[in-house]
Coordinates of C-alpha atoms and ligand atoms in Angstrom, one line a residue:
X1 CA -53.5 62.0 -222.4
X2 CA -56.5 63.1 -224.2
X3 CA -60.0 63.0 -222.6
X4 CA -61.5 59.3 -223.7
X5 CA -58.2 57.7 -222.7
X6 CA -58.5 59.6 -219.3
X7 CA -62.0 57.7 -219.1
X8 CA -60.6 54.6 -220.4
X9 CA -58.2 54.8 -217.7
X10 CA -60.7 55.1 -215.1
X11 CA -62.7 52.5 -216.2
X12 CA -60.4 50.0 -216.6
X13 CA -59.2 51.2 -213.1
X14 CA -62.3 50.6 -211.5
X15 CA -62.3 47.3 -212.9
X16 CA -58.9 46.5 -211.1
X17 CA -59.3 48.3 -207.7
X18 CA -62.9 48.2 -207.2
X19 CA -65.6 45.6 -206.9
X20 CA -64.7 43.0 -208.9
X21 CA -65.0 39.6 -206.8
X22 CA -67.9 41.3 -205.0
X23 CA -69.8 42.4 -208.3
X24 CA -69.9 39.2 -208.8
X25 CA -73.2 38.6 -207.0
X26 CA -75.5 41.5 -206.1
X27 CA -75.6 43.3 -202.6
X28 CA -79.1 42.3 -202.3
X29 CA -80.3 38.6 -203.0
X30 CA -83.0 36.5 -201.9
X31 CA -85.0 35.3 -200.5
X32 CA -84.4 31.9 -202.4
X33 CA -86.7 28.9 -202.6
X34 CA -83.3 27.1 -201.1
X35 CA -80.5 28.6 -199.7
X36 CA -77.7 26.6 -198.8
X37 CA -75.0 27.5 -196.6
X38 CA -71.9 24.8 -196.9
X39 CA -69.5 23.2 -194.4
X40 CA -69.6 26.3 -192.1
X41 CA -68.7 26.6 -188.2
X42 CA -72.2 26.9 -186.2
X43 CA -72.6 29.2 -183.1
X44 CA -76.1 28.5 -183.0
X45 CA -77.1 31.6 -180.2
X46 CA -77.7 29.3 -176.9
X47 CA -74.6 29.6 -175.4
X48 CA -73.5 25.7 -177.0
X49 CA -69.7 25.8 -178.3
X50 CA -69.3 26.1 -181.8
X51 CA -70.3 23.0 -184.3
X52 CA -69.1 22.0 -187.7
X53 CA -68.9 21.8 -190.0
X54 CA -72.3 22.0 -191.3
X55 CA -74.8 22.4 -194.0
X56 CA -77.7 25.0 -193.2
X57 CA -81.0 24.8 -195.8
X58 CA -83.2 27.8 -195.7
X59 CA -86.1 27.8 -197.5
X60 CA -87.5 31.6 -198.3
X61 CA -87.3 33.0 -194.6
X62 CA -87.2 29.7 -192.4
X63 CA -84.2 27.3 -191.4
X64 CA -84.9 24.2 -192.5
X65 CA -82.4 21.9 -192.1
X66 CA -78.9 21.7 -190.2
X67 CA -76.9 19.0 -191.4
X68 CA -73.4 18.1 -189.3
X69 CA -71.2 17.3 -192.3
X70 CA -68.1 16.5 -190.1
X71 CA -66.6 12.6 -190.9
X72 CA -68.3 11.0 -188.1
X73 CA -71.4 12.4 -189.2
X74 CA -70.7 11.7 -192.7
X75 CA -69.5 8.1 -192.1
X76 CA -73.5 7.5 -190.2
X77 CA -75.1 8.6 -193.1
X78 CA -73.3 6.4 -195.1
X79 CA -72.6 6.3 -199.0
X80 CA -75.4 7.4 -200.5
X81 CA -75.7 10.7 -198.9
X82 CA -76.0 14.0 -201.3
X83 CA -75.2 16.7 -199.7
X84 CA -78.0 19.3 -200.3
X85 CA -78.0 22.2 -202.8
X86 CA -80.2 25.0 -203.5
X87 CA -80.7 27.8 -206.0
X88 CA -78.0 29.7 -204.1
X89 CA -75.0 28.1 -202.2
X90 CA -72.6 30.2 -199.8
X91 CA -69.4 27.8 -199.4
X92 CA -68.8 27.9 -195.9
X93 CA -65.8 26.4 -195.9
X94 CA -63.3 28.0 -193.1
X95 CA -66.2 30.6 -192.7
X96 CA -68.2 30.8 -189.0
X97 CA -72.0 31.8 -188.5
X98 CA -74.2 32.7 -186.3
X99 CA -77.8 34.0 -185.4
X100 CA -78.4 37.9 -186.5
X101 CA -77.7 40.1 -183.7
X102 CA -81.0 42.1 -182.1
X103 CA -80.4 45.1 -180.4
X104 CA -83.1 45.9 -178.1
X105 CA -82.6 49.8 -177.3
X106 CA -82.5 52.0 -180.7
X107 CA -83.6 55.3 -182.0
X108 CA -84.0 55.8 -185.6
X109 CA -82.9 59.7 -185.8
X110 CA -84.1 62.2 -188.3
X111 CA -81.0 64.1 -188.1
X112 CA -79.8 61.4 -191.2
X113 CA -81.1 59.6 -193.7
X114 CA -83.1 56.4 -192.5
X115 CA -81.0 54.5 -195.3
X116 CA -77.7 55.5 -193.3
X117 CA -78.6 53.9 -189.8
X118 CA -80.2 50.7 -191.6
X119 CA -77.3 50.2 -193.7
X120 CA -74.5 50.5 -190.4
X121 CA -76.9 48.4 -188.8
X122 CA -77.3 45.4 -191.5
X123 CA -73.3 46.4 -191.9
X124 CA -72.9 44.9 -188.3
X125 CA -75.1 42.6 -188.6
X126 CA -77.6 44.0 -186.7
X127 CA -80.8 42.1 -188.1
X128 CA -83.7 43.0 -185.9
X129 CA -84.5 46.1 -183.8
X130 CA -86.7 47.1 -181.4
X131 CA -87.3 50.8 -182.1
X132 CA -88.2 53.3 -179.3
X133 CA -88.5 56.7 -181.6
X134 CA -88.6 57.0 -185.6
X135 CA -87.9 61.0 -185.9
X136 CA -91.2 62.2 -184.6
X137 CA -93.0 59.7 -185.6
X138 CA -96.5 58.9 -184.2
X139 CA -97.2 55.3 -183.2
X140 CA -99.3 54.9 -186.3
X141 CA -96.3 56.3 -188.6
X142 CA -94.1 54.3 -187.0
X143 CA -96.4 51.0 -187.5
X144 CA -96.4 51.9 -190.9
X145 CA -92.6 52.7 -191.3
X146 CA -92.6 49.1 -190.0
X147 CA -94.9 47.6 -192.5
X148 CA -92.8 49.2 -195.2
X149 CA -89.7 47.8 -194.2
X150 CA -90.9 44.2 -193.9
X151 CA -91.2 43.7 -197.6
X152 CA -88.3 41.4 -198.4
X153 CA -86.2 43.5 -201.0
X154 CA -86.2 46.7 -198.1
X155 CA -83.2 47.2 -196.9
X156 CA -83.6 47.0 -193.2
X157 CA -83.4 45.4 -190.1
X158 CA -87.1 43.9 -188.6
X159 CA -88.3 46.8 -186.6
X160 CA -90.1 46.1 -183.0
X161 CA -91.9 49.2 -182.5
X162 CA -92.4 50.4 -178.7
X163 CA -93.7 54.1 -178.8
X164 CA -93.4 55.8 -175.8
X165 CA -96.0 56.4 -173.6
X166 CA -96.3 60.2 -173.1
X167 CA -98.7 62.9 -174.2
X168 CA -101.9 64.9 -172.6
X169 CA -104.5 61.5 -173.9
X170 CA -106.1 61.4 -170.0
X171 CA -105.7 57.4 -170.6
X172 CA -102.4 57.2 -170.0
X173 CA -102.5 58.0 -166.5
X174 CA -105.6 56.0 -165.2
X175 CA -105.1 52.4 -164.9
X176 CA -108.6 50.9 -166.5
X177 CA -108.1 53.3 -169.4
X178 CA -104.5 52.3 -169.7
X179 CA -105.8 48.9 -170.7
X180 CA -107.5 50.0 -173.4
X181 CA -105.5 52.2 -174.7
X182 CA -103.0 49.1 -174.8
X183 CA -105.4 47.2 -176.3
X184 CA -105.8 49.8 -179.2
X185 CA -102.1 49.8 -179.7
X186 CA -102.3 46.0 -179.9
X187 CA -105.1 46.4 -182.9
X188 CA -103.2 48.8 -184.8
X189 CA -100.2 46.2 -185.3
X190 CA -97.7 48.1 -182.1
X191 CA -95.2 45.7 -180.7
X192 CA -94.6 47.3 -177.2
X193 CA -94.3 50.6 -175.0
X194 CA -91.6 52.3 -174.1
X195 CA -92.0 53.9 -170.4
X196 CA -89.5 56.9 -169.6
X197 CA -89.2 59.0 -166.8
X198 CA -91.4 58.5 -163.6
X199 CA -93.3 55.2 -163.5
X200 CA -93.3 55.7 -159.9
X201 CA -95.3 58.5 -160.1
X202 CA -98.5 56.2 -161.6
X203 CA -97.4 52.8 -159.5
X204 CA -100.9 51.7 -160.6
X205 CA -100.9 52.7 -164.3
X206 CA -97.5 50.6 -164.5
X207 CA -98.5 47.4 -163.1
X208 CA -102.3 48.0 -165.2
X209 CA -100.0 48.9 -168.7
X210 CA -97.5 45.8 -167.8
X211 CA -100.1 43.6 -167.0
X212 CA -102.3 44.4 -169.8
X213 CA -99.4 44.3 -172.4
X214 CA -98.1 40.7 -171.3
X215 CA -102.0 39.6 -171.8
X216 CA -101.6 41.1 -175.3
X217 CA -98.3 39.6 -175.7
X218 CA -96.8 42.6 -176.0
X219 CA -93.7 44.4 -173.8
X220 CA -92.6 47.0 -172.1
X221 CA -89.7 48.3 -171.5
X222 CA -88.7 50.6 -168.7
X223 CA -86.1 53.6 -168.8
X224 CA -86.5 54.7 -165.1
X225 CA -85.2 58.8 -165.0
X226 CA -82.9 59.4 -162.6
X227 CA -85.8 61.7 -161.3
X228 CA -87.9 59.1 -161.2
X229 CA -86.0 56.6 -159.1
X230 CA -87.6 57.9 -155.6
X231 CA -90.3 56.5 -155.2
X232 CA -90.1 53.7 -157.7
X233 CA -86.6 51.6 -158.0
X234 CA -85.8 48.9 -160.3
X235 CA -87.0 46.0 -157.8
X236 CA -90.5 47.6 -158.3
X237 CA -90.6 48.3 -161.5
X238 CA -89.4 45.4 -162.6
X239 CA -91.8 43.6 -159.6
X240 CA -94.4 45.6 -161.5
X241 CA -94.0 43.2 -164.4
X242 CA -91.9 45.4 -167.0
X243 CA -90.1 42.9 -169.6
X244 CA -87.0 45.0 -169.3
X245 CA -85.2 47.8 -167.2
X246 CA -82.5 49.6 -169.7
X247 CA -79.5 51.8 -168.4
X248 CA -78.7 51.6 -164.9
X249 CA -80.8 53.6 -162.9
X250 CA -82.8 52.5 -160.4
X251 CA -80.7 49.7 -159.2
X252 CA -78.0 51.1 -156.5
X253 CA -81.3 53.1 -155.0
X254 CA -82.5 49.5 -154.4
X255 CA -79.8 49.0 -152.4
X256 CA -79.8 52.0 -150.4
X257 CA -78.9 51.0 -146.2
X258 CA -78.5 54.0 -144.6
X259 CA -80.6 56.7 -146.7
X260 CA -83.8 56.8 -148.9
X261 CA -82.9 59.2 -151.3
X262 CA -79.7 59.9 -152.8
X263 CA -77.2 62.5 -151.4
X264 CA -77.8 65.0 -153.5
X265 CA -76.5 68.8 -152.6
X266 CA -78.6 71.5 -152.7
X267 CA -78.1 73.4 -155.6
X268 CA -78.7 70.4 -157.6
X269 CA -81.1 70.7 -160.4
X270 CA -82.2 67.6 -162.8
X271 CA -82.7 69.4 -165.4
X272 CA -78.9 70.9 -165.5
X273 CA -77.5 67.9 -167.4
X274 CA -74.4 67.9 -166.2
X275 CA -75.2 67.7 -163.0
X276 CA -77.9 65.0 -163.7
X277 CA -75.0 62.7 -165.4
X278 CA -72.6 63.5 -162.5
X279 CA -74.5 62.3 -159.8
X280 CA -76.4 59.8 -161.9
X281 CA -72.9 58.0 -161.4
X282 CA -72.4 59.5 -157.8
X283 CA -74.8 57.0 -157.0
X284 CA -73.0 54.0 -157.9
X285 CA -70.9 54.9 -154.8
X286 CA -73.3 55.6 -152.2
X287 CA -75.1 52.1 -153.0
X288 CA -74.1 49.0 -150.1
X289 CA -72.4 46.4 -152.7
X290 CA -73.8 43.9 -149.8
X291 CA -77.1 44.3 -150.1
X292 CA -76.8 44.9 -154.0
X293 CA -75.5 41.3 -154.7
X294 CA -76.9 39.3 -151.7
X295 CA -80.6 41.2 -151.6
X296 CA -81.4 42.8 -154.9
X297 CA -80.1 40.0 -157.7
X298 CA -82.1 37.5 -155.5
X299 CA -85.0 39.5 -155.7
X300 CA -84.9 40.8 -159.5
X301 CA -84.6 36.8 -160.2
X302 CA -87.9 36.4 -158.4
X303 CA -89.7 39.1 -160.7
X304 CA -87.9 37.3 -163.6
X305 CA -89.0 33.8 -162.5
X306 CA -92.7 35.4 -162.6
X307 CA -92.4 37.5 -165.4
X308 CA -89.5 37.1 -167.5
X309 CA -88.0 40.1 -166.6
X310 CA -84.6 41.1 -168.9
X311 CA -81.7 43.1 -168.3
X312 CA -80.8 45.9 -170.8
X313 CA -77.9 47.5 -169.5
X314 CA -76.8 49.8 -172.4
X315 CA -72.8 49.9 -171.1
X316 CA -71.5 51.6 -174.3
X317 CA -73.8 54.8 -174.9
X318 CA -72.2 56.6 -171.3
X319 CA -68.5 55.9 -172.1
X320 CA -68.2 59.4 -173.0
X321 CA -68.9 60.3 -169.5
X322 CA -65.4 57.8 -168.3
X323 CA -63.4 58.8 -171.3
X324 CA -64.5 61.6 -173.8
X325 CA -61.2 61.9 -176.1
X326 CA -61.4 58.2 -176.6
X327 CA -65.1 57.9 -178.5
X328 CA -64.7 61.7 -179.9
X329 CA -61.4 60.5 -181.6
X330 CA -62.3 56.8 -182.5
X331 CA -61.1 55.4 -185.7
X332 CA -64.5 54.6 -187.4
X333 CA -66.1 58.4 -187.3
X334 CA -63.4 59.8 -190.4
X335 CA -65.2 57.2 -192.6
X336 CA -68.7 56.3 -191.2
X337 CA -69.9 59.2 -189.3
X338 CA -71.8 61.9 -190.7
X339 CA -70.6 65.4 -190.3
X340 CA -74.3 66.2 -188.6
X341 CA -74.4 64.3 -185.8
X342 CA -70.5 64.8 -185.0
X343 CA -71.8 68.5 -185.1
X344 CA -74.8 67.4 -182.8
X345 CA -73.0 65.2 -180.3
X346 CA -70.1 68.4 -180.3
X347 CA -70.5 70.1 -176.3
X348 CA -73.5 72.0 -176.4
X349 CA -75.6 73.2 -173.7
X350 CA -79.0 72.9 -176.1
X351 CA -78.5 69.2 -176.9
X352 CA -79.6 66.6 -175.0
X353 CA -76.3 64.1 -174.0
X354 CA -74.2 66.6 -175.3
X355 CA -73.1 67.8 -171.4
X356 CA -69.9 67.7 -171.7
X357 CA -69.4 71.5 -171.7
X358 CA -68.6 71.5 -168.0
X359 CA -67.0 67.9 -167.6
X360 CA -63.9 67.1 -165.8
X361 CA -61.0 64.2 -165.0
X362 CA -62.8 64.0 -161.4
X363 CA -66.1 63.1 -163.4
X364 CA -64.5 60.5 -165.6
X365 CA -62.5 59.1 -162.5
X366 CA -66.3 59.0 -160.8
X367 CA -68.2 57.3 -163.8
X368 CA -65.1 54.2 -164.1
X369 CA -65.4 53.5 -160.7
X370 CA -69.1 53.4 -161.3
X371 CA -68.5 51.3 -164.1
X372 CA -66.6 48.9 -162.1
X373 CA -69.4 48.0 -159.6
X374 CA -72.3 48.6 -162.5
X375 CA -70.2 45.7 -164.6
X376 CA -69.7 43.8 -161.7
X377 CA -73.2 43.8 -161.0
X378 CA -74.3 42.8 -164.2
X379 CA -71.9 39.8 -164.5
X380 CA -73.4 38.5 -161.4
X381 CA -76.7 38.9 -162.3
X382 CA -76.1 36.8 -165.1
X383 CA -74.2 34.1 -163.3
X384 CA -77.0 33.8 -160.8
X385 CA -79.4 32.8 -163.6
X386 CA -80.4 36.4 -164.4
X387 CA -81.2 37.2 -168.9
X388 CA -78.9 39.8 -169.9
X389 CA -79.8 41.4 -173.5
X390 CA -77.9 44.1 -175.9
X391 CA -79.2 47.3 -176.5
X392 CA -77.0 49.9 -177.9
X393 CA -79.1 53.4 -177.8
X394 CA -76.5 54.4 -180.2
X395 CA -77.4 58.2 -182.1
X396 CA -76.1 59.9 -179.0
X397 CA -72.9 61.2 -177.5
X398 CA -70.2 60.0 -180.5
X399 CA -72.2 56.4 -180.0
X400 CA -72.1 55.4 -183.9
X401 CA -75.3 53.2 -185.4
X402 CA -73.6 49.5 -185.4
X403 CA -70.6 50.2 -184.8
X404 CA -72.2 50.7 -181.1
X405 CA -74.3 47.9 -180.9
X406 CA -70.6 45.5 -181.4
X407 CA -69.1 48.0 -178.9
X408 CA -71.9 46.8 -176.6
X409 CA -70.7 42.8 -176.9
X410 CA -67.2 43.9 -176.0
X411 CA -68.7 46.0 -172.9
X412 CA -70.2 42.7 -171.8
X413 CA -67.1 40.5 -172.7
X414 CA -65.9 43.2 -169.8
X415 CA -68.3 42.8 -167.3
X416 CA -66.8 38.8 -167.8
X417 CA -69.3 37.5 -170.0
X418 CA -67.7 34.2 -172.1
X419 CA -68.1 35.2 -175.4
X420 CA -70.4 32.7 -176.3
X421 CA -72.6 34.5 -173.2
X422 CA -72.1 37.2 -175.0
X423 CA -73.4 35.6 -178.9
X424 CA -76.3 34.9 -176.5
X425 CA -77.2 38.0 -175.0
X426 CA -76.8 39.5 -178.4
X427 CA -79.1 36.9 -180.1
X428 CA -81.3 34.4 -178.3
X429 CA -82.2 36.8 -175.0
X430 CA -82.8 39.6 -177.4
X431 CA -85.3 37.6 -179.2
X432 CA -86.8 36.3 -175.9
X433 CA -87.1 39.8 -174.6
X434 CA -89.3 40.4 -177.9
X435 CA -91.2 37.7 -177.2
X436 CA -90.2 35.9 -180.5
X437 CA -90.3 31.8 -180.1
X438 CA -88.6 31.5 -183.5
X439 CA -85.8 34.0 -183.3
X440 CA -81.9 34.5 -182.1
X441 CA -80.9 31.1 -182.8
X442 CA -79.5 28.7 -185.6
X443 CA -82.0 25.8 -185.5
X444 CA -84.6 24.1 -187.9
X445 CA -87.9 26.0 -187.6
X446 CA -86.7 29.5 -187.0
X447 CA -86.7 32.8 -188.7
X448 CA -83.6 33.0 -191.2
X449 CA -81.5 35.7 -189.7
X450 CA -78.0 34.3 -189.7
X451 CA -74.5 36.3 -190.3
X452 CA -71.8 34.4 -192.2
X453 CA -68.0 35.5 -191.4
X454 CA -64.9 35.6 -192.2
X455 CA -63.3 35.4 -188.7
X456 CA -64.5 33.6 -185.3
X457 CA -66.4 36.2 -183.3
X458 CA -65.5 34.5 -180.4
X459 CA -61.8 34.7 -180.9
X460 CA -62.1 38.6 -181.0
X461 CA -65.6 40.7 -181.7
X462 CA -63.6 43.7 -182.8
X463 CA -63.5 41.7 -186.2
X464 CA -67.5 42.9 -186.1
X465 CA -66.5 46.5 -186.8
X466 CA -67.4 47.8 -189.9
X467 CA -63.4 49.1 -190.2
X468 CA -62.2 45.5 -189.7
X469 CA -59.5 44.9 -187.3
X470 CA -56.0 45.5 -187.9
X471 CA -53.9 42.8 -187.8
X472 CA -50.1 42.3 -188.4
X473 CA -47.6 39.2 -190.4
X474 CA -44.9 38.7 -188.8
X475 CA -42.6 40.7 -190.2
X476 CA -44.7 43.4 -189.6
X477 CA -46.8 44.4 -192.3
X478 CA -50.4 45.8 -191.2
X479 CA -53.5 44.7 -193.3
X480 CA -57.1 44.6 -192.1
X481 CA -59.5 41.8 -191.2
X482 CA -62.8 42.0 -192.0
X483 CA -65.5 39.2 -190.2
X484 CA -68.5 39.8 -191.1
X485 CA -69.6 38.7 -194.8
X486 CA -73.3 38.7 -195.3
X487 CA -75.8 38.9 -193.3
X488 CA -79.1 36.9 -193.7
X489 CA -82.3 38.9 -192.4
X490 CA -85.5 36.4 -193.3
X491 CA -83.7 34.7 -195.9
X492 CA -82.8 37.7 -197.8
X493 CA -78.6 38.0 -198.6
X494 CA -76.7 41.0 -198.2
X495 CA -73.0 41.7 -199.0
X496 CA -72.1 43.5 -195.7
X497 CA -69.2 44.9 -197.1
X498 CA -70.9 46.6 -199.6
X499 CA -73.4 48.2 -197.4
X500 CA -70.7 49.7 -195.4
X501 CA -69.4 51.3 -198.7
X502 CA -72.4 53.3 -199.5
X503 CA -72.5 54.2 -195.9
X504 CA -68.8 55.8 -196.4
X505 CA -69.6 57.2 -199.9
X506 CA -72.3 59.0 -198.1
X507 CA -70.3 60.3 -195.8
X508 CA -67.9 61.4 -198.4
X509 CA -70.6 63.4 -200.3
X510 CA -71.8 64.8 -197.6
X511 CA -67.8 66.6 -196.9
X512 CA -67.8 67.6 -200.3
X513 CA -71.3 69.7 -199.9
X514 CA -70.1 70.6 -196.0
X515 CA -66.1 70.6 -195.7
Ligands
ZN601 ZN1 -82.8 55.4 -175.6

């Protein structure tokens, strides 16, 4: 076969086995005048049971209109009804939808490309962020970074940026100059702070930043270090008026009965990670469960009441530490994860979260019973009125961008969460913790972030993964399932699928130029 009928070959071999019915319409579209999504299955985001079918008009970034289009309804509006159309229509017919998913707790490494995390995360339907770290970014960078990305054609989430609050500026440690420094953040277009380590150590500075922040309408969120837990424990911090506590520290030291501090031997050193992880867990097991569920949930739903206080538990980014073969070996990192940060996250004794140099059966058998009471405790705080959210932290420890954050809503489908509890902690609660009025749910007036799929979330989130789920006939046959079809981020379309194709071709080139 000579040369041109090699590339004839090709081409015509593209045609056939590549991109056809997607090509079709571009990856990118939008945002449209009207956009019409038709006859689709609503989970709007509030925790309501699914509704449809229906007709959803966006106009550019806004929902305008949500039109029931089942027979009853139809029959009401009588004859002369038109059902609407726009100058794009998605047929929605046996398709489900429902609000973009925010996850509250990311990093946006510089390890890879920007392009790579935003196109997993859009890939997952991931549609707004709230970014703790771009690379090394100062808070004016990342403001800007921002700013970039909110022009409608960028291919991106929406970013919330929350620098953290470190450095040698004297304001951050004295409470009147805290204010202002929170103030200047305000100006200069910053969503929120990020507070690390020892709030305890600066009780005052807390409460003036949290205080100061809310006034700005502006949040904080609080990782308490596992050094920093003594003398300030979740109750306080979160009494202190933080908008949410992520990880789990600082809770079982709230329930402490017989101790102050946590028994800790003497050789222990925080800054031996291994150690720190061990014993962050130990502590699970020293905490009285009593007091935990009967004295701490009551009081973290006072704070709440007062200041709207929000769980971000984070469940998925420590499962290495209960079962390392199982995220180094899962299915999605052949096609999706870069051969730099499975390097990175690789045992190593110079990178942070990658600990597991020196790391055992007895500490796995430690961290799932930790993660027994920790999901326990999570669950109830949400039955007893408490606002769960999802935050991934994925970049660390074989904890893939997207792929994480849907990881996350089956950690919380574990802790007992109802699905549709879980929709909502991914949606709605994520867009109250960020203050937003108009975003995380399906409803005339609000932001246009909606996800159209192929599958009912609700039935099984694994569907979510960018791999798909494999599913069987019945004679035996495996093929995979794919849910998630586009997802809408202010009225702008994209073809998930696609996305998640240049992610692996990425990939792909990047084995070529490092086997
Ligand atoms: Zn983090």
């Amino acid at each position: 076969m000579g040369r041109a009928w090699l590339s004839l070959w090709f081409a015509v071999f593209a045609v056939i086995e590549g991109i056809p019915a997607q090509q079709t319409v571009p990856p990118v579209g939008g945002p449209y005048n009207r956009l019409v999504i038709r006859g689709a299955m609503m989970i709007d985001g509030t925790g309501a049971p699914p509704s449809g079918p229906v007709d959803i008009v966006i106009e550019r970034n806004v929902i305008t209109q949500v039109i029931p289009v089942d027979p009853v309804s139809l029959a009401r509006r009588g004859p002369g009804f038109q059902r609407p159309t726009g100058d794009r229509v998605i047929e929605g017919e046996n398709l489900y939808v429902m609000p973009g998913i925010v996850d509250l707790h990311t990093h946006i490494s510089d390890r890879v490309p920007s392009e790579y995390i935003f196109k997993l995360w859009l890939g997952h339907g991931v549609t707004s962020v709230r970014v703790f770290s771009i690379g090394s970014k100062s808070p004016d960078e990342m403001v800007a970074e921002k700013r970039r990305l909110a022009a409608p054609q960028a291919i991106a989430p929406r970013l919330y940026v929350y620098p953290f609050w470190r450095g040698d500026d004297p304001r951050l440690s004295d409470p009147e100059r805290a204010r202002a420094l929170v103030r200047e953040w305000k100006t200069k277009g910053i969503d929120g702070i990020k507070i690390s380590g020892k709030p305890g150590l600066y009780p005052d500075v807390l409460k003036a930043i949290c205080d100061e922040a809310r006034r700005q309408g502006m949040g904080v969120a609080v990782h308490i270090g596992q050094d920093g837990v003594v003398p300030m424990h979740a109750l306080e911090v979160a009494r202190a008026g933080a908008t949410t506590i992520e990880h789990h520290y600082g809770y079982a030291e709230a329930a402490f009965s017989d101790q102050t501090v946590q028994d800790l031997p003497a050789h222990y050193n925080y800054l031996d990670e291994p150690a720190r992880f061990r014993y962050t867990a130990k502590v699970w097991l020293e905490t009285d469960l009593e007091k935990l569920m009967t004295q701490v949930i009551p009081e973290l739903l006072k704070s709440a009441q007062e200041t709207g206080f929000v769980m971000v538990p984070t469940f998925a980014v420590y499962e290495a530490n209960r079962d390392l073969m199982r995220v180094q070996t899962l299915s999605w990192h052949e096609r999706f994860t870069l051969p730099t940060l499975m390097d990175y996250w690789r045992p190593n004794p110079r990178h942070h979260g990658a600990y597991h140099y020196a790391w055992a059966s007895g500490d796995e058998a430690i961290w799932d019973r930790m993660y027994r009471r920790w999901l326990e405790f999570v669950n109830a705080y949400k039955n007893r009125g408490g606002r769960v959210a999802v935050g991934s932290d994925a970049g660390s420890a074989y904890h893939l961008y997207g792929f994480g954050t849907i990881r996350e809503l089956e950690m919380l489908e574990r802790a007992g969460f109802h699905p549709l509890e879980v929709i909502r902690a991914a949606t709605l609660e994520g867009a109250r913790a960020l203050g937003e009025a108009r975003l995380g749910v399906i409803r005339p007036g609000y932001l246009a972030d909606v996800l159209v799929l192929e599958e009912n979330p609700l039935a099984d989130f694994k569907v979510l993964y960018g791999t798909g789920v494999t599913r069987f006939t019945t004679d035996g046959r495996a093929f995979q399932k794919h849910g998630l079809k586009y997802t809408i981020r202010d009225g702008v379309v994209f073809d998930a699928r696609a996305l998640l194709r240049d992610v692996e071709e990425m990939v792909r080139q990047a084995k070529v130029r490092k086997p």
